[in-house]
Structures are given as C-alpha cells and as structure tokens.
CSV table of C-alpha atoms and ligand atoms in Angstrom, one decimal:
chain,number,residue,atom,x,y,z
R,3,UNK,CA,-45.1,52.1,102.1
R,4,UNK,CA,-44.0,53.9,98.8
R,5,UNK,CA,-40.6,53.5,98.9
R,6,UNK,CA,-37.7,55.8,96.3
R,7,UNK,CA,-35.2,53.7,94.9
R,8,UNK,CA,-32.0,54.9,93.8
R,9,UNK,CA,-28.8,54.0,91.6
R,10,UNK,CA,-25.5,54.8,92.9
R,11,UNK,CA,-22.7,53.9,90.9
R,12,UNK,CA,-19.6,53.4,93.1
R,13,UNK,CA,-16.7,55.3,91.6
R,14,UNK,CA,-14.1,52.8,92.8
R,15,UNK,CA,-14.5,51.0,89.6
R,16,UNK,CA,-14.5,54.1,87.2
R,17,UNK,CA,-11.6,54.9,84.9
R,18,UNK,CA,-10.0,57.2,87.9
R,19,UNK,CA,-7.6,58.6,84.9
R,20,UNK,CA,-10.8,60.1,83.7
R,21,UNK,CA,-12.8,60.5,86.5
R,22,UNK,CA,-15.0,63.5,86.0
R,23,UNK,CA,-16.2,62.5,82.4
R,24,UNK,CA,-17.2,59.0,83.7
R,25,UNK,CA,-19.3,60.9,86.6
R,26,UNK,CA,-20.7,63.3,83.5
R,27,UNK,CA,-21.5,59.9,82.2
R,28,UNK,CA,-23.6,58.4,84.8
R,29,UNK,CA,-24.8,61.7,85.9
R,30,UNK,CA,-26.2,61.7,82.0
R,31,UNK,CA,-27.5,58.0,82.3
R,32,UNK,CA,-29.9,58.6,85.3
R,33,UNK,CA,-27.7,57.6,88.5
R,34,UNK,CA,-29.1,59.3,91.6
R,35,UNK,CA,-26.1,59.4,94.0
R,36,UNK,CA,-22.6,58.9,93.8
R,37,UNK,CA,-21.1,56.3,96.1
R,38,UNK,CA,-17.6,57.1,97.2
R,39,UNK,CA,-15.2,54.7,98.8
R,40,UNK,CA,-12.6,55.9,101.6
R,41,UNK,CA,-10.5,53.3,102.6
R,42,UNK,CA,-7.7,53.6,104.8
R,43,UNK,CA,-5.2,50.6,104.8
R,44,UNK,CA,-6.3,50.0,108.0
R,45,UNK,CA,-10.0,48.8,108.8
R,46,UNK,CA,-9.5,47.6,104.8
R,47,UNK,CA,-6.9,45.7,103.4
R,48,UNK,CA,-6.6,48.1,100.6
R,49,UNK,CA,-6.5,52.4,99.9
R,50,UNK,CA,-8.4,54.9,97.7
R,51,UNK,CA,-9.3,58.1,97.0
R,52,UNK,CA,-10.2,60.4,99.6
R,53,UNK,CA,-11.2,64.4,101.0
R,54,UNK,CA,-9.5,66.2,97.8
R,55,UNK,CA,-11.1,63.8,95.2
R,56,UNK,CA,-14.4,64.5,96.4
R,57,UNK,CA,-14.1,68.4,97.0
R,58,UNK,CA,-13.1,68.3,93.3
R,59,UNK,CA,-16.2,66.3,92.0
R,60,UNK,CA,-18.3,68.4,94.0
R,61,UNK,CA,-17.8,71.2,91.8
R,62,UNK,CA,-18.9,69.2,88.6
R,63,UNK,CA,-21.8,66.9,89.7
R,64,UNK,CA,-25.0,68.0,91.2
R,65,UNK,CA,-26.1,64.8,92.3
R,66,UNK,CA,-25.9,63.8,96.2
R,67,UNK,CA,-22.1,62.3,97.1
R,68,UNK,CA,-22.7,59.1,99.4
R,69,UNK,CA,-19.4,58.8,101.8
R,70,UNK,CA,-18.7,55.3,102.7
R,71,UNK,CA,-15.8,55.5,104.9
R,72,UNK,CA,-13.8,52.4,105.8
R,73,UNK,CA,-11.5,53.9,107.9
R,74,UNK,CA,-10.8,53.6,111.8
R,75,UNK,CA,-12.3,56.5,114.1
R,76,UNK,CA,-14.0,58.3,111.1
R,77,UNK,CA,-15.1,60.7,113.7
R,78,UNK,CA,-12.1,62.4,112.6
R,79,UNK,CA,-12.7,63.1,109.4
R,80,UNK,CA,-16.5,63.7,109.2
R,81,UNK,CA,-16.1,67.9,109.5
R,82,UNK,CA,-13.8,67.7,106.7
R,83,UNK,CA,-16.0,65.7,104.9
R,84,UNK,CA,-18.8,68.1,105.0
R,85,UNK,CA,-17.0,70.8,103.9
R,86,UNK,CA,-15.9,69.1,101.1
R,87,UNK,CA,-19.4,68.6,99.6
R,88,UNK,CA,-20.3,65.0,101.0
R,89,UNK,CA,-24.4,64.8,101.1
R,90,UNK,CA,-24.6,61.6,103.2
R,91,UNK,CA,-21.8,59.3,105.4
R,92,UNK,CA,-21.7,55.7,106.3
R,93,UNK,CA,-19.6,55.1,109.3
R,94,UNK,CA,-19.1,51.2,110.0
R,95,UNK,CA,-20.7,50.4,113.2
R,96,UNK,CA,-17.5,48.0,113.9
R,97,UNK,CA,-15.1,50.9,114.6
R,98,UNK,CA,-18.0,53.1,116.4
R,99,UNK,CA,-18.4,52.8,120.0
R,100,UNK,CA,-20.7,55.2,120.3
R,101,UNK,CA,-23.4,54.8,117.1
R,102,UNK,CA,-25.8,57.2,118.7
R,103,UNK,CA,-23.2,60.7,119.3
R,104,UNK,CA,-21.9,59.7,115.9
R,105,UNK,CA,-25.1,60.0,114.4
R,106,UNK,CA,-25.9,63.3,116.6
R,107,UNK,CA,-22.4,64.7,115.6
R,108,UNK,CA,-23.4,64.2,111.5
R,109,UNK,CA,-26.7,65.7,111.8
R,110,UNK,CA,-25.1,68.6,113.9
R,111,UNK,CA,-22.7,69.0,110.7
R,112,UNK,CA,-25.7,68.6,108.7
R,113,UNK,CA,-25.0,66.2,106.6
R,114,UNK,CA,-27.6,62.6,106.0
R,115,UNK,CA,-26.3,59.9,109.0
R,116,UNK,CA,-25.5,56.2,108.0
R,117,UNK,CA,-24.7,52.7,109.7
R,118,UNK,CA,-22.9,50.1,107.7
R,119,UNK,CA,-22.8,46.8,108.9
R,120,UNK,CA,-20.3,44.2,107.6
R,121,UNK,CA,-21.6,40.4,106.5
R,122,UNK,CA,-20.4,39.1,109.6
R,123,UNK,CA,-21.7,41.8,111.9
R,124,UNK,CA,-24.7,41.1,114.0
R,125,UNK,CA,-27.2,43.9,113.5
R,126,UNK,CA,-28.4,44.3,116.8
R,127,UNK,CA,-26.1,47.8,118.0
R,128,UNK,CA,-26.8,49.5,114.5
R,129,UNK,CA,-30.5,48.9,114.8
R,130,UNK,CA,-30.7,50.0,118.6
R,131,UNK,CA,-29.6,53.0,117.1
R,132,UNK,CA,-31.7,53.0,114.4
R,133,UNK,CA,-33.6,56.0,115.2
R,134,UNK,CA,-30.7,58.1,115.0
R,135,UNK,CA,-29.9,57.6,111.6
R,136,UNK,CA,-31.0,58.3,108.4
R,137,UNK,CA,-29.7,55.2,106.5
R,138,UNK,CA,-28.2,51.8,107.4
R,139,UNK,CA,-25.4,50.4,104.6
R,140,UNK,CA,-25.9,46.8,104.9
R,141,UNK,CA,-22.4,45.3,103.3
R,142,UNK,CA,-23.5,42.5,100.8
R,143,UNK,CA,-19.5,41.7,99.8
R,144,UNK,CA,-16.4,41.8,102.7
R,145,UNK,CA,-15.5,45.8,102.4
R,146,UNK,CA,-12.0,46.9,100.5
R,147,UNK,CA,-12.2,45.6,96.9
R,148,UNK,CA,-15.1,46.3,94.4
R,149,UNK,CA,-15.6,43.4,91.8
R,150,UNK,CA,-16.4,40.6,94.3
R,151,UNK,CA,-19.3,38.3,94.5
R,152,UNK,CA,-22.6,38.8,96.1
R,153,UNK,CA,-22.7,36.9,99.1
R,154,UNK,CA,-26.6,35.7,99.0
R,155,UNK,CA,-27.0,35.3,102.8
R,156,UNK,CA,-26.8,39.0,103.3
R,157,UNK,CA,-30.4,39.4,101.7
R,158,UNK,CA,-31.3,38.1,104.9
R,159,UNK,CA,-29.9,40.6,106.5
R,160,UNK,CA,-31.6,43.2,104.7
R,161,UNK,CA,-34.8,41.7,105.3
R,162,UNK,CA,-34.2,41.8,108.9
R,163,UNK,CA,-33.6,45.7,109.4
R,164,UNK,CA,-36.8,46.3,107.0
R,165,UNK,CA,-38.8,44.1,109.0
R,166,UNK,CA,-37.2,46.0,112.4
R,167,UNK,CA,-37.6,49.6,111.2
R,168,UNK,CA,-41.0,49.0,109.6
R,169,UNK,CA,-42.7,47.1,113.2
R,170,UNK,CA,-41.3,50.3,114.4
R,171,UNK,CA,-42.4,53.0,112.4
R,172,UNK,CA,-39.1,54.0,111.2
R,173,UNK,CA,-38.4,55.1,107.4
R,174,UNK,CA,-34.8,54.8,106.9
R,175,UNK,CA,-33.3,54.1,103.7
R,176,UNK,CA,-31.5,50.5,103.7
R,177,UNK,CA,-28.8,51.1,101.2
R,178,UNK,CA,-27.1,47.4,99.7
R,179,UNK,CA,-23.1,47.3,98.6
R,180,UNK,CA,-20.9,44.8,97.1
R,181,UNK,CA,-22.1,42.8,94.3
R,182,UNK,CA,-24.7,43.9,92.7
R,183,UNK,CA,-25.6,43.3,89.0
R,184,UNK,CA,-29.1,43.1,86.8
R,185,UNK,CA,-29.5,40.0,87.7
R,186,UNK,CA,-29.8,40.0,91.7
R,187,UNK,CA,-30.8,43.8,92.2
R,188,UNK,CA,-34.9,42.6,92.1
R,189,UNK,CA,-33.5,40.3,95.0
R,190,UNK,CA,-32.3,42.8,97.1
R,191,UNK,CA,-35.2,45.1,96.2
R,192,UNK,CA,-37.8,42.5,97.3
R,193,UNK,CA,-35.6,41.9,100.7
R,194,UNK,CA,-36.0,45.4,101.0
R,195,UNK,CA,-33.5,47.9,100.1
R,196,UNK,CA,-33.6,51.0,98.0
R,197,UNK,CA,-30.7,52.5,97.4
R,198,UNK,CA,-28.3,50.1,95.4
R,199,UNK,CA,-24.7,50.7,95.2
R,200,UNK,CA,-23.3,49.1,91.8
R,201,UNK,CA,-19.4,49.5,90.6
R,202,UNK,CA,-18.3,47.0,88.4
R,203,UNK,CA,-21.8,46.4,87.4
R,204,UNK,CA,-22.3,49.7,86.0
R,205,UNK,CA,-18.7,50.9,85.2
R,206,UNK,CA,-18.2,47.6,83.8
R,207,UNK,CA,-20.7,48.2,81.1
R,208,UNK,CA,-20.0,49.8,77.7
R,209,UNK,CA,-23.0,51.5,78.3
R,210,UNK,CA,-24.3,53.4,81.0
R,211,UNK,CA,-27.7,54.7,80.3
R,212,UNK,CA,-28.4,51.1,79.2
R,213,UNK,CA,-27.2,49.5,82.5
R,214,UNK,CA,-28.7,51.7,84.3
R,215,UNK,CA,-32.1,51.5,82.7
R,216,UNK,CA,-32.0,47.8,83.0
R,217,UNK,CA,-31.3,47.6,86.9
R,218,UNK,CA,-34.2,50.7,87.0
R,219,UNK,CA,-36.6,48.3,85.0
R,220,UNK,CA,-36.0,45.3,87.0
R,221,UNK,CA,-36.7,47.1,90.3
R,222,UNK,CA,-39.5,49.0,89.0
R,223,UNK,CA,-41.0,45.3,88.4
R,224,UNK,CA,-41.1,44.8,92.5
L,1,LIG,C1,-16.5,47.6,98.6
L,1,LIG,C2,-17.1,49.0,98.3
L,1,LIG,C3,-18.2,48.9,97.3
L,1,LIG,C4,-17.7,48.5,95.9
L,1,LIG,C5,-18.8,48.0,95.1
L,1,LIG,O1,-15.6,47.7,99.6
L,1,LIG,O2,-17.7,49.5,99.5
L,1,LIG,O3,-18.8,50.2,97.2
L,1,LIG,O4,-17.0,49.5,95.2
L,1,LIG,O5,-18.3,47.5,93.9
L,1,LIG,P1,-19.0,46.3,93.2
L,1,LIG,O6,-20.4,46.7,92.8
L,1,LIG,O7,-18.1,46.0,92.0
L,1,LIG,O8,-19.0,45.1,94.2
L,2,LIG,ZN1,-19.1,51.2,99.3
C-alpha cells in the first residue's frame, strides 16, 4: 500500500539556547513533525526538556509535535501533555502494563496513540495491541542519549511489525529512532518504516533544507 513518509527532526540535538529559530529552521526546510524527547532520570540514564518547553513551541510551529516519553508511569503525565499541544505520544511498552487502556486513555484525550519498543524488547505485547494504536516507535539506538550508532539488527525488527500489521490489515505508522543518517534511512524505509526520527543527522548539518532533501530523495528512491 501507498505509504506517507515523514521527517522528524528530534530536537534533543538542536542548539536548545536557540531553540525556536532552529524549529523555524526545519519547519522552513520541509520537516513534517517534530520529535520531542522527555526523559526522566529514571527509565533513562539521562534528563531533558519537558511539559513547559513544548507548550511554548506549540505557539510557534504548526507542524504536529511527536511526544516520546521515556519516563516511568507516563500515564501521569499524558493529560498534561495534551493540553500542552502534543499531536501524537509514544509510551514505552516496558513501563506499561496495561498497552491496551493506555492506548484507550490517549485516544479518549484525543491525541494519536504510540508503542515504542526498546532493541532488546520482544515485540510480541506491543503488537497484541497493535490494534489499539495508531503508531509503534521501534527504538533503533538504547533510549537516553541522541548521537549514538544505529544498531543494524533493529531493521529486523521493523520488518517484523510491517509484516504483522500488514497479514493483518492494520495501517499503523512504524516510526524508526536512534541513528539515523542519509546513508541508512533507504534501509529502514525498505524494512518498512515511515516516519524517521533524525537528531544529530539533521541538527548536525550546516544545512537543513539540504539534509532534509537528501534523506527525502533517498526514500523517495524505495
Ligand atoms: C534517543 C532519542 C532519539 C534521539 C535521536 O533516546 O529517543 O530521539 O534524539 O537522535 P539521533 O538521531 O542523534 O540518534
Ligand atoms: Zn526519541
């Protein structure tokens, strides 16, 4: 099936002392969400930004904001999310008993449900609740630091949930994050993800529209 790909620059590796001018600037160079990192100190060896930083952008970007939280119980926190502007929310399946009443709870707030799944994490609980959800966030680094390596084996992975949700009928979006540069986004296009999150790959760059046209070319390719 036709399939919408989309560019979503992670934020965690922006220049935070100028943050809205560097969303302006990807906004401007054709990104089609932003990804936003929570981190807690907790289920992540490291912190971020969190609830205020993301009400703020929301008044100065109209594109979508993509929540990844990697926090403990993010139930807590998905109302307040909401309200502050978030479009879609990845909860990690590892610190959610319950993957279906999450999901119900998000679409209740009305806001787009996602699964993320760690490297190590075995798929089977996220796609059982597959149906729920709007999007499954398949992890393609260890979560809590941006600028790591692509860890290769997780294409697998992707391919696996595609193959699942497609025997089944099921259009979800399968969104990759950790890793990914020019050079391996056709990979994890052809394994089958559309939504690509890219920090240092993008923010990394002197130039964004550039960057971003070259990781739109190579996918358009697939
Ligand atoms: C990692 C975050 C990623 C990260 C991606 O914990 O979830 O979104 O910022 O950054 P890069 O593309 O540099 O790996
Ligand atoms: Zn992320």
């Amino acid at each position: 099936m036709a399939r919408t790909f989309k560019i979503a620059p992670s934020i965690l590796s922006a220049d935070f002392a100028r943050l809205g001018e560097e969303i302006r600037r990807v906004e401007a160079a054709g990104a089609d969400l932003i990804h936003f990192d929570v981190m807690d100190g907790h289920f992540v060896p490291n912190l971020s930004i969190g609830i205020p930083v993301l009400e703020s952008l929301r008044k100065i970007t109209r594109l979508p904001l993509d929540a990844h939280l990697m926090i403990e119980r993010p139930e807590r926190y998905l109302e307040a999310f909401v309200k502050a502007g978030a479009n879609s929310i990845s909860v990690h399946a590892e610190v959610c008993p319950d993957l279906p009443a999450i999901a119900a709870r998000m679409r209740e707030l009305g806001v787009r449900a996602s699964v993320a799944i760690n490297p190590e994490t075995p798929l089977d609980r996220a796609l059982q609740a597959a149906g729920e959800f709007d999007m499954i966030l398949v992890m393609s680094v260890h979560p809590g630091f941006g600028g790591q390596g692509f860890i290769p084996e997780t294409l697998d992975k992707v391919r696996t949930v595609r193959a699942d949700l497609d025997r089944r009928g099921l259009d979800l979006d399968i969104e990759i994050d950790g890793g990914i540069k020019v050079d391996n986004i056709d990979q994890a296009a052809h394994a089958g993800a559309n939504v690509f999150v890219s920090g240092s790959g993008i923010f990394g760059h002197p130039d964004y529209a550039a960057i971003i046209g070259a990781m739109r070319s190579r996918i358009g390719a697939v």
